GROMACS .gro file of C-alpha atoms in nm:
model
  254
    1UNK     CA    1   1.571   0.342   2.297
    2UNK     CA    2   1.506   0.434   1.933
    3UNK     CA    3   1.142   0.537   1.965
    4UNK     CA    4   1.087   0.565   1.589
    5UNK     CA    5   1.211   0.213   1.517
    6UNK     CA    6   0.853   0.088   1.447
    7UNK     CA    7   0.810   0.347   1.170
    8UNK     CA    8   1.152   0.260   1.027
    9UNK     CA    9   1.063  -0.109   1.032
   10UNK     CA   10   0.737  -0.050   0.845
   11UNK     CA   11   0.907   0.164   0.580
   12UNK     CA   12   1.172  -0.104   0.532
   13UNK     CA   13   0.912  -0.380   0.496
   14UNK     CA   14   0.715  -0.174   0.244
   15UNK     CA   15   1.032  -0.107   0.046
   16UNK     CA   16   1.098  -0.483   0.030
   17UNK     CA   17   0.741  -0.549  -0.083
   18UNK     CA   18   0.649  -0.737   0.235
   19UNK     CA   19   0.295  -0.737   0.372
   20UNK     CA   20   0.226  -0.468   0.635
   21UNK     CA   21  -0.110  -0.513   0.807
   22UNK     CA   22  -0.291  -0.326   1.083
   23UNK     CA   23  -0.627  -0.228   1.229
   24UNK     CA   24  -0.827   0.094   1.258
   25UNK     CA   25  -0.951   0.148   1.616
   26UNK     CA   26  -1.273   0.346   1.575
   27UNK     CA   27  -1.533   0.204   1.813
   28UNK     CA   28  -1.316   0.113   2.113
   29UNK     CA   29  -0.962   0.193   2.225
   30UNK     CA   30  -0.770   0.069   2.528
   31UNK     CA   31  -0.397   0.034   2.602
   32UNK     CA   32  -0.419  -0.345   2.594
   33UNK     CA   33  -0.506  -0.326   2.224
   34UNK     CA   34  -0.135  -0.272   2.157
   35UNK     CA   35  -0.052  -0.605   2.319
   36UNK     CA   36  -0.341  -0.776   2.141
   37UNK     CA   37  -0.214  -0.643   1.807
   38UNK     CA   38   0.142  -0.758   1.881
   39UNK     CA   39   0.023  -1.106   1.980
   40UNK     CA   40  -0.183  -1.124   1.659
   41UNK     CA   41   0.123  -1.045   1.448
   42UNK     CA   42  -0.002  -0.708   1.324
   43UNK     CA   43   0.234  -0.426   1.229
   44UNK     CA   44   0.038  -0.121   1.343
   45UNK     CA   45  -0.283   0.020   1.484
   46UNK     CA   46  -0.448   0.345   1.380
   47UNK     CA   47  -0.635   0.544   1.644
   48UNK     CA   48  -0.933   0.693   1.463
   49UNK     CA   49  -1.013   1.045   1.583
   50UNK     CA   50  -1.213   1.131   1.273
   51UNK     CA   51  -1.500   0.901   1.373
   52UNK     CA   52  -1.393   0.770   1.715
   53UNK     CA   53  -1.457   0.948   2.047
   54UNK     CA   54  -1.120   0.884   2.212
   55UNK     CA   55  -0.983   1.135   2.467
   56UNK     CA   56  -0.637   1.291   2.445
   57UNK     CA   57  -0.511   1.126   2.762
   58UNK     CA   58  -0.604   0.780   2.638
   59UNK     CA   59  -0.451   0.842   2.296
   60UNK     CA   60  -0.127   0.963   2.455
   61UNK     CA   61  -0.122   0.657   2.683
   62UNK     CA   62  -0.162   0.417   2.390
   63UNK     CA   63   0.108   0.600   2.193
   64UNK     CA   64   0.339   0.580   2.495
   65UNK     CA   65   0.285   0.205   2.522
   66UNK     CA   66   0.354   0.173   2.150
   67UNK     CA   67   0.688   0.351   2.189
   68UNK     CA   68   0.775   0.140   2.493
   69UNK     CA   69   0.695  -0.188   2.316
   70UNK     CA   70   0.841  -0.073   1.983
   71UNK     CA   71   0.506  -0.107   1.807
   72UNK     CA   72   0.371   0.142   1.552
   73UNK     CA   73   0.076   0.354   1.663
   74UNK     CA   74  -0.070   0.597   1.408
   75UNK     CA   75  -0.351   0.848   1.451
   76UNK     CA   76  -0.615   0.969   1.206
   77UNK     CA   77  -0.684   1.330   1.315
   78UNK     CA   78  -1.035   1.470   1.321
   79UNK     CA   79  -0.925   1.739   1.075
   80UNK     CA   80  -0.614   1.821   0.873
   81UNK     CA   81  -0.576   2.186   0.971
   82UNK     CA   82  -0.249   2.307   1.121
   83UNK     CA   83  -0.358   2.323   1.485
   84UNK     CA   84  -0.530   1.984   1.487
   85UNK     CA   85  -0.239   1.803   1.323
   86UNK     CA   86   0.017   1.977   1.543
   87UNK     CA   87  -0.177   1.880   1.858
   88UNK     CA   88  -0.215   1.525   1.730
   89UNK     CA   89   0.161   1.501   1.688
   90UNK     CA   90   0.199   1.620   2.048
   91UNK     CA   91   0.011   1.307   2.159
   92UNK     CA   92   0.301   1.096   2.038
   93UNK     CA   93   0.212   0.880   1.735
   94UNK     CA   94   0.477   0.772   1.486
   95UNK     CA   95   0.246   0.821   1.188
   96UNK     CA   96  -0.071   0.985   1.056
   97UNK     CA   97  -0.358   0.868   0.837
   98UNK     CA   98  -0.516   1.177   0.683
   99UNK     CA   99  -0.881   1.166   0.580
  100UNK     CA  100  -1.008   1.334   0.263
  101UNK     CA  101  -0.694   1.502   0.131
  102UNK     CA  102  -0.776   1.693  -0.186
  103UNK     CA  103  -0.469   1.893  -0.285
  104UNK     CA  104  -0.095   1.939  -0.266
  105UNK     CA  105  -0.157   2.258  -0.067
  106UNK     CA  106  -0.339   2.057   0.200
  107UNK     CA  107  -0.026   1.843   0.236
  108UNK     CA  108   0.181   2.161   0.278
  109UNK     CA  109  -0.031   2.248   0.583
  110UNK     CA  110   0.030   1.902   0.729
  111UNK     CA  111   0.402   1.932   0.661
  112UNK     CA  112   0.416   2.261   0.850
  113UNK     CA  113   0.234   2.098   1.143
  114UNK     CA  114   0.482   1.806   1.158
  115UNK     CA  115   0.813   1.984   1.099
  116UNK     CA  116   0.979   2.234   1.330
  117UNK     CA  117   1.121   2.562   1.194
  118UNK     CA  118   1.283   2.630   0.956
  119UNK     CA  119   1.116   2.350   0.756
  120UNK     CA  120   0.778   2.390   0.926
  121UNK     CA  121   0.595   2.582   1.199
  122UNK     CA  122   0.528   2.322   1.470
  123UNK     CA  123   0.602   2.391   1.835
  124UNK     CA  124   0.634   2.050   2.003
  125UNK     CA  125   0.499   1.955   2.341
  126UNK     CA  126   0.325   1.683   2.538
  127UNK     CA  127   0.397   1.313   2.517
  128UNK     CA  128   0.555   1.362   2.174
  129UNK     CA  129   0.858   1.515   2.348
  130UNK     CA  130   0.956   1.163   2.455
  131UNK     CA  131   1.063   1.100   2.099
  132UNK     CA  132   1.395   1.278   2.132
  133UNK     CA  133   1.698   1.267   2.357
  134UNK     CA  134   1.718   1.648   2.361
  135UNK     CA  135   1.526   1.938   2.212
  136UNK     CA  136   1.782   2.061   1.959
  137UNK     CA  137   1.645   2.092   1.606
  138UNK     CA  138   1.893   1.836   1.471
  139UNK     CA  139   1.754   1.578   1.713
  140UNK     CA  140   1.394   1.637   1.607
  141UNK     CA  141   1.490   1.620   1.239
  142UNK     CA  142   1.709   1.311   1.259
  143UNK     CA  143   1.524   1.113   1.526
  144UNK     CA  144   1.161   1.194   1.442
  145UNK     CA  145   1.076   1.402   1.138
  146UNK     CA  146   1.268   1.194   0.885
  147UNK     CA  147   1.080   0.879   0.987
  148UNK     CA  148   0.716   0.984   1.047
  149UNK     CA  149   0.473   0.787   0.830
  150UNK     CA  150   0.211   0.998   0.653
  151UNK     CA  151  -0.071   0.845   0.449
  152UNK     CA  152  -0.317   1.088   0.281
  153UNK     CA  153  -0.648   0.926   0.183
  154UNK     CA  154  -0.808   0.988  -0.154
  155UNK     CA  155  -1.185   0.993  -0.094
  156UNK     CA  156  -1.330   1.256  -0.329
  157UNK     CA  157  -1.330   1.350  -0.697
  158UNK     CA  158  -1.109   1.651  -0.622
  159UNK     CA  159  -0.859   1.433  -0.441
  160UNK     CA  160  -0.862   1.187  -0.731
  161UNK     CA  161  -0.795   1.472  -0.974
  162UNK     CA  162  -0.487   1.578  -0.777
  163UNK     CA  163  -0.369   1.234  -0.669
  164UNK     CA  164  -0.039   1.248  -0.859
  165UNK     CA  165   0.076   1.563  -0.679
  166UNK     CA  166  -0.048   1.435  -0.344
  167UNK     CA  167   0.143   1.109  -0.391
  168UNK     CA  168   0.458   1.296  -0.493
  169UNK     CA  169   0.456   1.526  -0.190
  170UNK     CA  170   0.771   1.514   0.020
  171UNK     CA  171   0.596   1.392   0.336
  172UNK     CA  172   0.376   1.127   0.171
  173UNK     CA  173   0.485   0.776   0.268
  174UNK     CA  174   0.203   0.598   0.090
  175UNK     CA  175  -0.116   0.703  -0.081
  176UNK     CA  176  -0.434   0.597   0.098
  177UNK     CA  177  -0.754   0.476  -0.065
  178UNK     CA  178  -1.080   0.552   0.116
  179UNK     CA  179  -1.306   0.302  -0.063
  180UNK     CA  180  -1.646   0.384   0.086
  181UNK     CA  181  -1.631   0.763   0.051
  182UNK     CA  182  -1.463   0.743  -0.289
  183UNK     CA  183  -1.731   0.507  -0.420
  184UNK     CA  184  -2.000   0.745  -0.298
  185UNK     CA  185  -1.825   1.040  -0.462
  186UNK     CA  186  -1.814   0.843  -0.787
  187UNK     CA  187  -2.179   0.743  -0.754
  188UNK     CA  188  -2.094   0.371  -0.756
  189UNK     CA  189  -2.239   0.299  -0.409
  190UNK     CA  190  -1.988   0.038  -0.284
  191UNK     CA  191  -1.986  -0.157  -0.609
  192UNK     CA  192  -1.618  -0.249  -0.599
  193UNK     CA  193  -1.635  -0.397  -0.951
  194UNK     CA  194  -1.797  -0.094  -1.111
  195UNK     CA  195  -1.582   0.029  -1.404
  196UNK     CA  196  -1.562   0.382  -1.264
  197UNK     CA  197  -1.441   0.260  -0.924
  198UNK     CA  198  -1.194   0.016  -1.079
  199UNK     CA  199  -1.061   0.299  -1.299
  200UNK     CA  200  -1.022   0.527  -0.996
  201UNK     CA  201  -0.829   0.259  -0.806
  202UNK     CA  202  -0.598   0.209  -1.104
  203UNK     CA  203  -0.536   0.584  -1.120
  204UNK     CA  204  -0.442   0.592  -0.751
  205UNK     CA  205  -0.219   0.287  -0.788
  206UNK     CA  206  -0.047   0.439  -1.090
  207UNK     CA  207   0.014   0.765  -0.904
  208UNK     CA  208   0.188   0.565  -0.630
  209UNK     CA  209   0.389   0.357  -0.876
  210UNK     CA  210   0.508   0.669  -1.059
  211UNK     CA  211   0.681   0.796  -0.743
  212UNK     CA  212   0.766   0.461  -0.587
  213UNK     CA  213   0.514   0.476  -0.303
  214UNK     CA  214   0.271   0.204  -0.190
  215UNK     CA  215  -0.107   0.231  -0.178
  216UNK     CA  216  -0.271   0.186   0.163
  217UNK     CA  217  -0.602  -0.002   0.142
  218UNK     CA  218  -0.864  -0.115   0.393
  219UNK     CA  219  -1.087  -0.420   0.355
  220UNK     CA  220  -1.057  -0.794   0.296
  221UNK     CA  221  -0.683  -0.848   0.343
  222UNK     CA  222  -0.681  -1.182   0.159
  223UNK     CA  223  -0.843  -1.018  -0.143
  224UNK     CA  224  -0.625  -0.708  -0.127
  225UNK     CA  225  -0.297  -0.898  -0.086
  226UNK     CA  226  -0.399  -1.131  -0.371
  227UNK     CA  227  -0.444  -0.821  -0.589
  228UNK     CA  228  -0.092  -0.709  -0.505
  229UNK     CA  229  -0.157  -0.470  -0.214
  230UNK     CA  230   0.101  -0.496   0.065
  231UNK     CA  231   0.002  -0.199   0.287
  232UNK     CA  232  -0.336  -0.301   0.426
  233UNK     CA  233  -0.582  -0.251   0.712
  234UNK     CA  234  -0.827  -0.525   0.810
  235UNK     CA  235  -1.075  -0.286   0.971
  236UNK     CA  236  -1.208  -0.203   1.316
  237UNK     CA  237  -1.121  -0.462   1.587
  238UNK     CA  238  -1.469  -0.426   1.739
  239UNK     CA  239  -1.634  -0.506   1.406
  240UNK     CA  240  -1.399  -0.803   1.362
  241UNK     CA  241  -1.489  -0.927   1.709
  242UNK     CA  242  -1.861  -0.892   1.637
  243UNK     CA  243  -1.823  -1.094   1.317
  244UNK     CA  244  -1.629  -1.369   1.496
  245UNK     CA  245  -1.881  -1.380   1.781
  246UNK     CA  246  -2.168  -1.410   1.536
  247UNK     CA  247  -1.995  -1.694   1.354
  248UNK     CA  248  -1.921  -1.870   1.684
  249UNK     CA  249  -2.280  -1.838   1.807
  250UNK     CA  250  -2.416  -1.961   1.473
  251UNK     CA  251  -2.182  -2.260   1.491
  252UNK     CA  252  -2.295  -2.343   1.847
  253UNK     CA  253  -2.664  -2.313   1.762
  254UNK     CA  254  -2.617  -2.489   1.430
   0.00000   0.00000   0.00000
C-alpha cells in the first residue's frame, strides 16, 4: 500500500485548481471521524493539538486509520519547535498545519524535524514508521518526505512581513491564513471587509501566486470558493453539528 497516496492526491488536485476541502477537529476527535469525513466527500481532516486536548494514542490511531483507508490526516502541533514537530511526525500524519509561523528560520526548524539526516535531524519512531517498507534513507525520502504536506499559517504582523520567504520555503506546500488571529494583530477585530485585512489577504495571496503555491483558508467555503480559494477548511465538526442542531430545533419549534 502507498501510504502517502492521500497527500499525493491532494497535491495533484491543488495543482489542477480543484477544490480541496476539510475540517479542523478541535473540540472532539474519534476514529470514526475519518469515515464520517469520507462519507461527506471531504479531502482531509486536521487534528488540532494547538487548542484541542487529544492524547497521543488517539492521534496515532486516527492517523493509522487514515493510512489504511487512504484518507489524508494532518496534525496542527501545539508548538513548532524541533522536538514537538518531530514527535508529531512520529504519530503518523501525512501533513502539518503550523500555527503562527513568523519567519523563514522557523520553517528551517520544521524542515529539520521532518527530514532525516543528511537533509534534516529527525530520528523516526512510533506509528510513523508504518509509512515505509524499510528504514533505509532512500525509502524515507522517496516514500514519505517528498510528499508531506506543510501549511504554515500567517497570523501576526511579523509573519505577514515575512510571508514571501515563508511561502517560498522548500517544504511549504501552501500558505495558510489564520483569519481570527491576523485580524486581531491588525486591530480589525474580525471585520473581514476592513481595508487593512483585505490588504493583508491580498499580500498573502500574492506571495503564494509568486511561487505557485495555494493559500489555505478557513471559514465559509461557499464564500471562499467563490472568491477563488480552492484549499479550504469548513471549521470544527462539533461547531458545525451544533449549528445544524440549532437550525433543526428552530425548524421543529417554528
